[in-house]
CSV table of C-alpha atoms in Angstrom, one decimal:
chain,number,residue,atom,x,y,z
I,1,MET,CA,0.0,0.0,0.0
I,2,LEU,CA,1.1,3.6,-0.7
I,3,LEU,CA,0.2,6.3,1.7
I,4,TYR,CA,0.6,9.8,0.3
I,5,GLY,CA,-0.2,13.3,1.2
I,6,PRO,CA,1.3,16.4,2.7
I,7,ALA,CA,3.7,16.3,5.6
I,8,GLY,CA,1.9,15.8,8.9
I,9,CYS,CA,-1.1,13.9,7.6
I,10,GLY,CA,-0.4,10.8,9.8
I,11,LYS,CA,1.3,8.4,7.3
I,12,THR,CA,4.1,7.2,9.6
I,13,PHE,CA,1.7,7.2,12.6
I,14,PHE,CA,-0.7,5.0,10.6
I,15,ALA,CA,2.0,2.6,9.7
I,16,GLU,CA,3.3,2.2,13.2
I,17,LYS,CA,-0.2,1.7,14.6
I,18,MET,CA,-1.2,-0.7,11.9
I,19,ALA,CA,1.8,-3.0,12.8
I,20,GLU,CA,1.0,-2.6,16.5
I,21,GLU,CA,-2.7,-3.6,15.9
I,22,VAL,CA,-1.9,-6.5,13.6
I,23,GLY,CA,0.9,-7.7,16.0
I,24,ILE,CA,3.6,-8.6,13.4
I,25,ASN,CA,7.3,-7.8,13.0
I,26,PHE,CA,7.7,-4.1,11.9
I,27,MET,CA,10.7,-2.6,10.1
I,28,LYS,CA,10.9,1.1,9.2
I,29,ILE,CA,13.3,2.0,6.4
I,30,VAL,CA,14.3,5.5,5.4
I,31,PRO,CA,16.4,6.4,2.3
I,32,ASP,CA,19.6,6.6,4.3
I,33,ASP,CA,19.2,3.0,5.5
I,34,LEU,CA,19.7,1.8,1.9
I,35,ALA,CA,22.3,4.4,0.7
I,36,CYS,CA,25.7,3.1,-0.3
I,37,THR,CA,28.6,4.6,-2.1
I,38,TRP,CA,29.7,1.3,-3.7
I,39,VAL,CA,28.5,0.3,-7.1
I,40,HIS,CA,25.5,-2.1,-6.7
I,41,GLY,CA,25.8,-1.6,-2.9
I,42,THR,CA,22.3,-0.3,-2.6
I,43,GLN,CA,20.9,-3.2,-4.6
I,44,GLN,CA,22.6,-5.6,-2.2
I,45,LYS,CA,21.1,-3.8,0.8
I,46,ILE,CA,17.6,-4.0,-0.8
I,47,GLY,CA,18.0,-7.7,-1.3
I,48,LYS,CA,19.3,-8.3,2.2
I,49,LEU,CA,16.4,-6.2,3.7
I,50,PHE,CA,13.8,-8.4,2.0
I,51,ARG,CA,15.6,-11.6,2.9
I,52,GLU,CA,15.7,-10.5,6.6
I,53,ALA,CA,12.0,-9.5,6.4
I,54,GLU,CA,11.2,-13.0,5.0
I,55,LYS,CA,13.2,-14.7,7.6
I,56,ASN,CA,11.2,-12.9,10.4
I,57,ALA,CA,7.9,-13.2,8.5
I,58,PRO,CA,5.2,-12.1,8.9
I,59,THR,CA,6.8,-8.7,8.5
I,60,LEU,CA,5.4,-5.2,7.7
I,61,LEU,CA,8.1,-3.3,5.8
I,62,PHE,CA,7.5,0.4,6.0
I,63,PHE,CA,9.4,2.6,3.5
I,64,ASP,CA,9.3,6.3,4.5
I,65,GLU,CA,10.0,8.9,1.7
I,66,PHE,CA,9.5,6.1,-0.8
I,67,ASP,CA,9.9,8.5,-3.8
I,68,ALA,CA,13.6,8.8,-2.9
I,69,MET,CA,14.1,5.1,-3.1
I,70,VAL,CA,12.2,4.3,-6.4
I,71,PRO,CA,12.4,7.5,-8.6
I,72,ARG,CA,11.2,7.4,-12.1
I,73,ARG,CA,13.7,5.6,-14.4
I,74,SER,CA,15.1,7.8,-17.1
I,75,GLY,CA,17.0,5.2,-19.1
I,76,GLU,CA,19.9,7.7,-19.3
I,77,GLU,CA,23.4,6.3,-18.8
I,78,THR,CA,24.1,8.9,-16.1
I,79,ASN,CA,21.2,7.6,-13.9
I,80,GLN,CA,21.8,3.9,-14.6
I,81,HIS,CA,22.6,3.1,-10.9
I,82,TYR,CA,19.1,4.5,-9.9
I,83,ASP,CA,17.5,2.5,-12.6
I,84,SER,CA,19.2,-0.7,-11.3
I,85,GLU,CA,18.0,0.1,-7.7
I,86,VAL,CA,14.4,0.5,-9.0
I,87,ASN,CA,14.7,-2.8,-10.9
I,88,GLU,CA,15.8,-4.5,-7.7
I,89,PHE,CA,12.8,-3.1,-5.8
I,90,LEU,CA,10.5,-4.3,-8.6
I,91,CYS,CA,11.9,-7.9,-8.3
I,92,MET,CA,11.6,-7.9,-4.5
I,93,LEU,CA,8.1,-6.5,-4.5
I,94,ASN,CA,6.8,-9.2,-6.8
I,95,ASN,CA,4.8,-11.8,-4.7
I,96,ALA,CA,6.2,-10.3,-1.5
I,97,ALA,CA,2.9,-11.1,0.4
I,98,GLU,CA,3.2,-14.7,-0.5
I,99,ARG,CA,6.5,-14.7,1.4
I,100,GLY,CA,4.9,-13.1,4.4
I,101,ILE,CA,6.2,-9.6,3.6
I,102,TYR,CA,3.7,-6.8,3.6
I,103,VAL,CA,4.9,-3.5,2.2
I,104,LEU,CA,3.6,-0.1,3.2
I,105,ALA,CA,5.2,3.0,1.8
I,106,ALA,CA,4.7,6.7,2.4
I,107,THR,CA,5.5,9.7,0.3
I,108,ASN,CA,4.7,13.4,-0.1
I,109,HIS,CA,5.3,13.1,-3.9
I,110,PRO,CA,3.7,10.1,-5.5
I,111,GLU,CA,4.2,11.6,-9.0
I,112,ARG,CA,8.0,11.1,-8.6
I,113,ILE,CA,7.6,7.3,-8.1
I,114,ASP,CA,8.4,5.0,-11.0
I,115,LYS,CA,5.2,3.9,-12.7
I,116,ALA,CA,6.1,0.2,-12.7
I,117,VAL,CA,6.3,0.3,-8.9
I,118,LEU,CA,2.7,1.5,-8.7
I,119,ARG,CA,1.4,-1.3,-10.9
I,120,THR,CA,-1.6,-3.1,-9.4
I,121,GLY,CA,-0.4,-6.0,-7.3
I,122,ARG,CA,2.9,-4.3,-6.3
I,123,ILE,CA,1.8,-1.1,-4.5
I,124,ASP,CA,-1.8,0.1,-4.2
I,125,ASP,CA,-2.4,3.7,-3.2
I,126,ILE,CA,-4.6,5.2,-0.4
I,127,ASP,CA,-5.8,8.8,-1.0
I,128,MET,CA,-6.8,11.6,1.4
I,129,PRO,CA,-9.5,10.6,4.0
I,130,ASP,CA,-13.0,10.5,2.6
I,131,ALA,CA,-16.1,11.8,4.5
I,132,GLU,CA,-16.5,8.6,6.5
I,133,ALA,CA,-12.8,8.6,7.5
I,134,ARG,CA,-12.9,12.3,8.4
I,135,LYS,CA,-16.0,11.6,10.6
I,136,SER,CA,-14.1,8.9,12.4
I,137,LEU,CA,-11.1,11.2,12.9
I,138,PHE,CA,-13.4,13.8,14.5
I,139,VAL,CA,-15.0,11.2,16.7
I,140,LEU,CA,-11.6,9.9,17.8
I,141,ALA,CA,-10.2,13.4,18.5
I,142,LEU,CA,-13.3,14.5,20.4
I,143,SER,CA,-13.4,11.3,22.5
I,144,LYS,CA,-10.5,12.6,24.5
I,145,LEU,CA,-12.2,15.9,25.4
I,146,PRO,CA,-15.1,17.0,27.5
I,147,THR,CA,-18.0,18.0,25.3
I,148,GLU,CA,-21.4,19.7,25.8
I,149,GLY,CA,-24.3,18.1,23.9
I,150,GLU,CA,-24.2,16.3,20.6
I,151,ILE,CA,-21.6,17.3,18.0
I,152,ASP,CA,-22.7,16.7,14.4
I,153,THR,CA,-19.6,14.9,13.1
I,154,ASP,CA,-21.3,14.2,9.8
I,155,HIS,CA,-21.6,18.0,9.2
I,156,LEU,CA,-18.0,18.5,10.3
I,157,ALA,CA,-16.8,15.8,7.9
I,158,SER,CA,-18.8,17.5,5.0
I,159,LEU,CA,-17.1,20.8,5.8
I,160,THR,CA,-13.6,19.4,5.7
I,161,ASN,CA,-13.3,17.8,2.3
I,162,GLY,CA,-9.6,17.7,1.3
I,163,PHE,CA,-8.5,18.0,5.0
I,164,ASN,CA,-6.0,15.4,6.3
I,165,CYS,CA,-5.5,13.8,9.7
I,166,SER,CA,-3.4,16.6,11.2
I,167,ASP,CA,-5.8,19.3,9.9
I,168,ILE,CA,-8.7,17.6,11.7
I,169,SER,CA,-6.6,17.2,14.9
I,170,TYR,CA,-5.6,20.9,14.7
I,171,ILE,CA,-9.3,22.0,14.3
I,172,VAL,CA,-10.4,20.0,17.4
I,173,LYS,CA,-7.4,21.2,19.5
I,174,SER,CA,-8.0,24.8,18.4
I,175,ALA,CA,-11.7,24.6,19.4
I,176,ALA,CA,-10.8,23.1,22.7
I,177,ARG,CA,-8.2,25.8,23.4
I,178,LYS,CA,-10.7,28.5,22.4
I,179,LYS,CA,-13.3,27.1,24.8
I,180,PHE,CA,-10.8,26.8,27.6
I,181,ASN,CA,-9.6,30.4,27.2
I,182,GLU,CA,-13.3,31.6,27.2
I,183,SER,CA,-13.9,29.8,30.5
I,184,ILE,CA,-10.8,31.5,32.0
I,185,ARG,CA,-12.0,34.9,30.8
I,186,ASN,CA,-15.4,34.3,32.2
I,187,ASN,CA,-13.7,33.3,35.4
I,188,ASP,CA,-16.6,31.0,36.2
I,189,GLY,CA,-14.4,28.0,37.1
I,190,ARG,CA,-16.5,25.5,35.2
I,191,ASN,CA,-14.9,22.9,33.0
I,192,GLN,CA,-16.7,23.7,29.8
I,193,GLY,CA,-16.8,21.2,26.9
I,194,ILE,CA,-16.5,22.0,23.2
């Protein structure tokens, strides 16, 4: 699966919680983990990583900043080492689930990822939260706060089309802070809800 969206929308948080909920081995990989100055060194690291994940299967491999690891192949001789690394990823992604390796990747720039990586069956993408997901995000954020009366989370979800996880969290925290400051200004000492 590919999670994409602007920074702060909860991609890494989602990956960590998913592995926690499912209860399988979790490996987080950032571009620097695979970088190597030697010719074919990165390809070797990619292969070793997948072999280790298979040995400890079931494993959730989480690639953060995935666009830096599998950039679009140009076919130019000057970028041949990048093309070889993308080819290695393609080989390792094929039938990974059958080997007990579940791949989750995150990026802010899906348009920079090589198209062959995004082929159905290798990596499927997840877009911004839809109305039902935004409603659930409001319910989750509000469950941690005192509230007064019913809050129409359906209406809030409809007003926040295009908003991500951190946007919704910020909205709820801002509303709670505003209500708290009002109660202080009123000096009534009551613990008011949102």
